[in-house]
Structure formats: structure tokens, C-alpha cells
Amino acid sequence: MEKRRIDPVNCSVARSLAVVGERWSLLIVREALDGARRFQDFHFRLGIARNLLTTRLDSLVAAGVMHRVPYRDPGSRQRFAYELTEQGQALRPALVALLEWGDRYLADPEGPSVIVRHGTDGDENPCDEPVTVVLECAAGHSHLAPQDIKRTPGPGARFTDAS
């Protein structure tokens, strides 16, 4: 008896990785979330080759993760700053999840180099407690264990015969 399975080609994970799966792309997004906007900011913070940075910024703009904003310093030619779009800002939880995973399995013996905390610089009464990513279902059950979740076909699922 042949079983049908969800076609792995029609996968949101694969589509996401096509946009931000290259190492430098997520690091650029990380720096943008931390306030970098100008080419020189990204170049200095990341130490990435200029031609590679140009390519990655172009691809993030083309994918709708960032957009260019023209600016001109006095006496200079017009240049572009890079700002995250709503789509780019929505990557923050994914980056926090990757940070948590890295802290748990890859951090130096002394501990993590960064701790993400609740609060902004402008808060009068910031909570300042560490932030974690929590899996929660639509019914409100939270802190789900990995073995408590499963993949099921969604409305866009395409099927293929199992081999």
C-alpha cells in the first residue's frame, strides 16, 4: 500500500532559508535589529567583505526583508541606509530562538556573550528579565516540549507518493 506524504519542495522552511539561510544574511538582520543602518555600520560590525555585503544587502532588499532609504551627508553624494521592513522585524523571534539554541549547546564555558532582556532603553520601569521563545498552541497551552508538537498538512499542502 502506497502512502502519500507532504511534498518537501512546497515547504516554508525551505523558502525561508532561500531568503535568510546564508550565514551573513541573518547576521546582517541581527545587526539591523541592534540599530545598524548604514553600509559602513554593517561592514565595521561584521567584518564582512564589501562585495559580499553589497550582494547580501541587495538580496535582502529584493526579498522584502529590508528597504533602502536615501540619505546625504553634507558635502557627500547620496547614499542609502538599510532599514528592516515588517517582514524583517518579524525575524526577531527566529534569531532569539537561534541564540537560545547556541547558548545551550555552543556557548563558551563562561556562558553566553549576549542575554536578550525585556525592556527598551526608553522604558521608565523596564522588567529587564531574560527573554525566551516559547512554543504555544492556539488553545493557549504553552511551553510545549519538542515531542508534543507534530507537522500536519496545511491548506497549501501538496502531496507526493511515498517511495
PDB file of C-alpha atoms in Angstrom:
ATOM      1  CA  MET A   1       0.000   0.000   0.000  1.00  0.00           C
ATOM      2  CA  GLU A   2       1.441   3.368  -1.045  1.00  0.00           C
ATOM      3  CA  LYS A   3       1.333   6.216   1.406  1.00  0.00           C
ATOM      4  CA  ARG A   4       1.050   9.831   0.432  1.00  0.00           C
ATOM      5  CA  ARG A   5       3.298  12.355   2.088  1.00  0.00           C
ATOM      6  CA  ILE A   6       3.595  16.114   2.015  1.00  0.00           C
ATOM      7  CA  ASP A   7       5.844  17.197  -0.846  1.00  0.00           C
ATOM      8  CA  PRO A   8       9.024  18.646   0.758  1.00  0.00           C
ATOM      9  CA  VAL A   9       9.539  21.009  -2.193  1.00  0.00           C
ATOM     10  CA  ASN A  10       6.493  23.053  -1.110  1.00  0.00           C
ATOM     11  CA  CYS A  11       7.971  23.939   2.285  1.00  0.00           C
ATOM     12  CA  SER A  12       8.029  27.240   4.160  1.00  0.00           C
ATOM     13  CA  VAL A  13      11.280  26.294   5.904  1.00  0.00           C
ATOM     14  CA  ALA A  14      12.996  25.806   2.545  1.00  0.00           C
ATOM     15  CA  ARG A  15      11.531  29.075   1.242  1.00  0.00           C
ATOM     16  CA  SER A  16      12.693  30.915   4.360  1.00  0.00           C
ATOM     17  CA  LEU A  17      16.197  29.512   4.044  1.00  0.00           C
ATOM     18  CA  ALA A  18      16.296  30.637   0.420  1.00  0.00           C
ATOM     19  CA  VAL A  19      15.910  34.205   1.730  1.00  0.00           C
ATOM     20  CA  VAL A  20      17.889  34.212   5.004  1.00  0.00           C
ATOM     21  CA  GLY A  21      19.652  30.857   5.128  1.00  0.00           C
ATOM     22  CA  GLU A  22      23.037  32.161   4.095  1.00  0.00           C
ATOM     23  CA  ARG A  23      25.137  32.922   7.192  1.00  0.00           C
ATOM     24  CA  TRP A  24      25.736  36.607   6.510  1.00  0.00           C
ATOM     25  CA  SER A  25      22.079  37.343   5.819  1.00  0.00           C
ATOM     26  CA  LEU A  26      20.903  36.566   9.343  1.00  0.00           C
ATOM     27  CA  LEU A  27      23.915  38.346  10.824  1.00  0.00           C
ATOM     28  CA  ILE A  28      23.001  41.462   8.820  1.00  0.00           C
ATOM     29  CA  VAL A  29      19.434  41.200  10.134  1.00  0.00           C
ATOM     30  CA  ARG A  30      20.815  40.782  13.675  1.00  0.00           C
ATOM     31  CA  GLU A  31      22.866  43.960  13.331  1.00  0.00           C
ATOM     32  CA  ALA A  32      19.902  45.841  11.840  1.00  0.00           C
ATOM     33  CA  LEU A  33      17.782  44.767  14.824  1.00  0.00           C
ATOM     34  CA  ASP A  34      20.546  46.221  17.015  1.00  0.00           C
ATOM     35  CA  GLY A  35      20.464  49.548  15.188  1.00  0.00           C
ATOM     36  CA  ALA A  36      22.859  49.282  12.236  1.00  0.00           C
ATOM     37  CA  ARG A  37      21.543  51.166   9.200  1.00  0.00           C
ATOM     38  CA  ARG A  38      24.430  52.243   7.010  1.00  0.00           C
ATOM     39  CA  PHE A  39      26.705  50.123   4.847  1.00  0.00           C
ATOM     40  CA  GLN A  40      29.719  51.171   6.924  1.00  0.00           C
ATOM     41  CA  ASP A  41      27.923  50.126  10.136  1.00  0.00           C
ATOM     42  CA  PHE A  42      27.368  46.608   8.805  1.00  0.00           C
ATOM     43  CA  HIS A  43      30.873  46.420   7.361  1.00  0.00           C
ATOM     44  CA  PHE A  44      32.522  47.515  10.623  1.00  0.00           C
ATOM     45  CA  ARG A  45      30.362  45.362  12.926  1.00  0.00           C
ATOM     46  CA  LEU A  46      30.585  42.179  10.859  1.00  0.00           C
ATOM     47  CA  GLY A  47      33.981  42.410   9.191  1.00  0.00           C
ATOM     48  CA  ILE A  48      32.367  41.097   6.001  1.00  0.00           C
ATOM     49  CA  ALA A  49      33.953  41.745   2.594  1.00  0.00           C
ATOM     50  CA  ARG A  50      32.409  44.792   0.911  1.00  0.00           C
ATOM     51  CA  ASN A  51      31.375  42.952  -2.247  1.00  0.00           C
ATOM     52  CA  LEU A  52      29.707  40.191  -0.229  1.00  0.00           C
ATOM     53  CA  LEU A  53      27.940  42.741   1.964  1.00  0.00           C
ATOM     54  CA  THR A  54      26.635  44.511  -1.136  1.00  0.00           C
ATOM     55  CA  THR A  55      25.323  41.230  -2.519  1.00  0.00           C
ATOM     56  CA  ARG A  56      23.636  40.237   0.752  1.00  0.00           C
ATOM     57  CA  LEU A  57      22.034  43.667   1.261  1.00  0.00           C
ATOM     58  CA  ASP A  58      20.752  43.587  -2.328  1.00  0.00           C
ATOM     59  CA  SER A  59      19.240  40.133  -1.801  1.00  0.00           C
ATOM     60  CA  LEU A  60      17.575  41.169   1.482  1.00  0.00           C
ATOM     61  CA  VAL A  61      16.102  44.230  -0.233  1.00  0.00           C
ATOM     62  CA  ALA A  62      14.905  42.138  -3.195  1.00  0.00           C
ATOM     63  CA  ALA A  63      13.265  39.663  -0.792  1.00  0.00           C
ATOM     64  CA  GLY A  64      11.439  42.442   1.088  1.00  0.00           C
ATOM     65  CA  VAL A  65      13.328  41.935   4.365  1.00  0.00           C
ATOM     66  CA  MET A  66      14.959  45.382   4.160  1.00  0.00           C
ATOM     67  CA  HIS A  67      14.422  48.543   2.174  1.00  0.00           C
ATOM     68  CA  ARG A  68      16.763  51.322   1.122  1.00  0.00           C
ATOM     69  CA  VAL A  69      16.364  54.842   2.463  1.00  0.00           C
ATOM     70  CA  PRO A  70      18.323  57.591   0.685  1.00  0.00           C
ATOM     71  CA  TYR A  71      20.416  59.981   2.745  1.00  0.00           C
ATOM     72  CA  ARG A  72      23.140  62.529   2.050  1.00  0.00           C
ATOM     73  CA  ASP A  73      25.779  63.734   4.464  1.00  0.00           C
ATOM     74  CA  PRO A  74      26.817  67.387   3.907  1.00  0.00           C
ATOM     75  CA  GLY A  75      29.290  67.593   1.037  1.00  0.00           C
ATOM     76  CA  SER A  76      28.815  63.964   0.021  1.00  0.00           C
ATOM     77  CA  ARG A  77      26.923  62.129  -2.672  1.00  0.00           C
ATOM     78  CA  GLN A  78      23.592  60.445  -1.996  1.00  0.00           C
ATOM     79  CA  ARG A  79      23.886  57.085  -0.295  1.00  0.00           C
ATOM     80  CA  PHE A  80      21.425  54.570   1.098  1.00  0.00           C
ATOM     81  CA  ALA A  81      20.701  53.368   4.584  1.00  0.00           C
ATOM     82  CA  TYR A  82      19.049  49.999   5.116  1.00  0.00           C
ATOM     83  CA  GLU A  83      16.030  49.527   7.356  1.00  0.00           C
ATOM     84  CA  LEU A  84      14.172  46.367   8.236  1.00  0.00           C
ATOM     85  CA  THR A  85      10.670  46.055   6.874  1.00  0.00           C
ATOM     86  CA  GLU A  86       7.858  44.493   8.914  1.00  0.00           C
ATOM     87  CA  GLN A  87       8.916  41.197   7.352  1.00  0.00           C
ATOM     88  CA  GLY A  88      12.482  41.767   8.574  1.00  0.00           C
ATOM     89  CA  GLN A  89      11.396  42.799  12.064  1.00  0.00           C
ATOM     90  CA  ALA A  90       9.368  39.575  12.257  1.00  0.00           C
ATOM     91  CA  LEU A  91      12.644  37.613  12.164  1.00  0.00           C
ATOM     92  CA  ARG A  92      13.484  38.672  15.745  1.00  0.00           C
ATOM     93  CA  PRO A  93      11.881  35.599  17.401  1.00  0.00           C
ATOM     94  CA  ALA A  94      13.748  33.299  14.991  1.00  0.00           C
ATOM     95  CA  LEU A  95      17.031  34.973  15.921  1.00  0.00           C
ATOM     96  CA  VAL A  96      16.224  34.721  19.633  1.00  0.00           C
ATOM     97  CA  ALA A  97      15.452  31.007  19.143  1.00  0.00           C
ATOM     98  CA  LEU A  98      18.802  30.507  17.364  1.00  0.00           C
ATOM     99  CA  LEU A  99      20.543  32.432  20.145  1.00  0.00           C
ATOM    100  CA  GLU A 100      18.924  30.227  22.797  1.00  0.00           C
ATOM    101  CA  TRP A 101      19.949  27.078  20.948  1.00  0.00           C
ATOM    102  CA  GLY A 102      23.510  28.354  20.536  1.00  0.00           C
ATOM    103  CA  ASP A 103      23.700  29.364  24.195  1.00  0.00           C
ATOM    104  CA  ARG A 104      22.551  25.918  25.267  1.00  0.00           C
ATOM    105  CA  TYR A 105      24.800  23.857  23.014  1.00  0.00           C
ATOM    106  CA  LEU A 106      27.643  26.046  21.741  1.00  0.00           C
ATOM    107  CA  ALA A 107      28.406  28.818  24.247  1.00  0.00           C
ATOM    108  CA  ASP A 108      31.817  29.306  25.811  1.00  0.00           C
ATOM    109  CA  PRO A 109      32.315  27.655  29.210  1.00  0.00           C
ATOM    110  CA  GLU A 110      31.949  31.104  30.817  1.00  0.00           C
ATOM    111  CA  GLY A 111      28.440  31.399  29.381  1.00  0.00           C
ATOM    112  CA  PRO A 112      26.664  33.314  26.643  1.00  0.00           C
ATOM    113  CA  SER A 113      28.075  36.544  25.238  1.00  0.00           C
ATOM    114  CA  VAL A 114      24.648  38.218  24.998  1.00  0.00           C
ATOM    115  CA  ILE A 115      21.489  37.991  27.069  1.00  0.00           C
ATOM    116  CA  VAL A 116      18.267  39.242  25.495  1.00  0.00           C
ATOM    117  CA  ARG A 117      16.229  41.112  28.102  1.00  0.00           C
ATOM    118  CA  HIS A 118      12.707  42.548  28.333  1.00  0.00           C
ATOM    119  CA  GLY A 119      12.731  46.326  28.077  1.00  0.00           C
ATOM    120  CA  THR A 120      13.901  49.116  25.859  1.00  0.00           C
ATOM    121  CA  ASP A 121      16.262  51.997  26.501  1.00  0.00           C
ATOM    122  CA  GLY A 122      13.283  54.348  26.841  1.00  0.00           C
ATOM    123  CA  ASP A 123      11.367  52.303  29.433  1.00  0.00           C
ATOM    124  CA  GLU A 124      10.922  54.059  32.765  1.00  0.00           C
ATOM    125  CA  ASN A 125      10.308  50.753  34.567  1.00  0.00           C
ATOM    126  CA  PRO A 126      11.874  48.006  32.468  1.00  0.00           C
ATOM    127  CA  CYS A 127      11.343  44.445  33.621  1.00  0.00           C
ATOM    128  CA  ASP A 128      14.898  43.601  32.490  1.00  0.00           C
ATOM    129  CA  GLU A 129      14.366  39.843  32.826  1.00  0.00           C
ATOM    130  CA  PRO A 130      15.792  37.446  30.207  1.00  0.00           C
ATOM    131  CA  VAL A 131      13.559  36.717  27.199  1.00  0.00           C
ATOM    132  CA  THR A 132      12.902  33.215  25.880  1.00  0.00           C
ATOM    133  CA  VAL A 133      10.981  31.859  22.917  1.00  0.00           C
ATOM    134  CA  VAL A 134       8.002  29.772  23.994  1.00  0.00           C
ATOM    135  CA  LEU A 135       6.032  27.353  21.816  1.00  0.00           C
ATOM    136  CA  GLU A 136       2.305  27.797  22.359  1.00  0.00           C
ATOM    137  CA  CYS A 137      -0.749  26.314  20.639  1.00  0.00           C
ATOM    138  CA  ALA A 138      -3.863  28.247  19.619  1.00  0.00           C
ATOM    139  CA  ALA A 139      -5.682  26.917  22.702  1.00  0.00           C
ATOM    140  CA  GLY A 140      -3.146  28.654  24.959  1.00  0.00           C
ATOM    141  CA  HIS A 141      -1.120  25.612  26.061  1.00  0.00           C
ATOM    142  CA  SER A 142       2.421  26.913  26.383  1.00  0.00           C
ATOM    143  CA  HIS A 143       5.942  25.681  26.987  1.00  0.00           C
ATOM    144  CA  LEU A 144       5.328  22.718  24.683  1.00  0.00           C
ATOM    145  CA  ALA A 145       8.047  20.079  24.630  1.00  0.00           C
ATOM    146  CA  PRO A 146       9.507  19.112  21.236  1.00  0.00           C
ATOM    147  CA  GLN A 147       7.814  15.697  21.419  1.00  0.00           C
ATOM    148  CA  ASP A 148       4.449  17.419  21.976  1.00  0.00           C
ATOM    149  CA  ILE A 149       4.327  19.021  18.537  1.00  0.00           C
ATOM    150  CA  LYS A 150       3.832  17.469  15.099  1.00  0.00           C
ATOM    151  CA  ARG A 151       3.571  18.562  11.476  1.00  0.00           C
ATOM    152  CA  THR A 152       0.220  18.105   9.755  1.00  0.00           C
ATOM    153  CA  PRO A 153      -0.931  19.057   6.255  1.00  0.00           C
ATOM    154  CA  GLY A 154      -1.950  22.690   5.875  1.00  0.00           C
ATOM    155  CA  PRO A 155      -4.234  24.267   3.281  1.00  0.00           C
ATOM    156  CA  GLY A 156      -1.347  24.715   0.840  1.00  0.00           C
ATOM    157  CA  ALA A 157      -0.015  21.164   1.182  1.00  0.00           C
ATOM    158  CA  ARG A 158       0.854  19.288  -1.980  1.00  0.00           C
ATOM    159  CA  PHE A 159       1.195  15.534  -1.814  1.00  0.00           C
ATOM    160  CA  THR A 160       3.514  13.048  -3.438  1.00  0.00           C
ATOM    161  CA  ASP A 161       3.569   9.265  -3.351  1.00  0.00           C
ATOM    162  CA  ALA A 162       5.970   7.836  -0.779  1.00  0.00           C
ATOM    163  CA  SER A 163       8.752   5.761  -2.229  1.00  0.00           C
TER     164      SER A 163
END
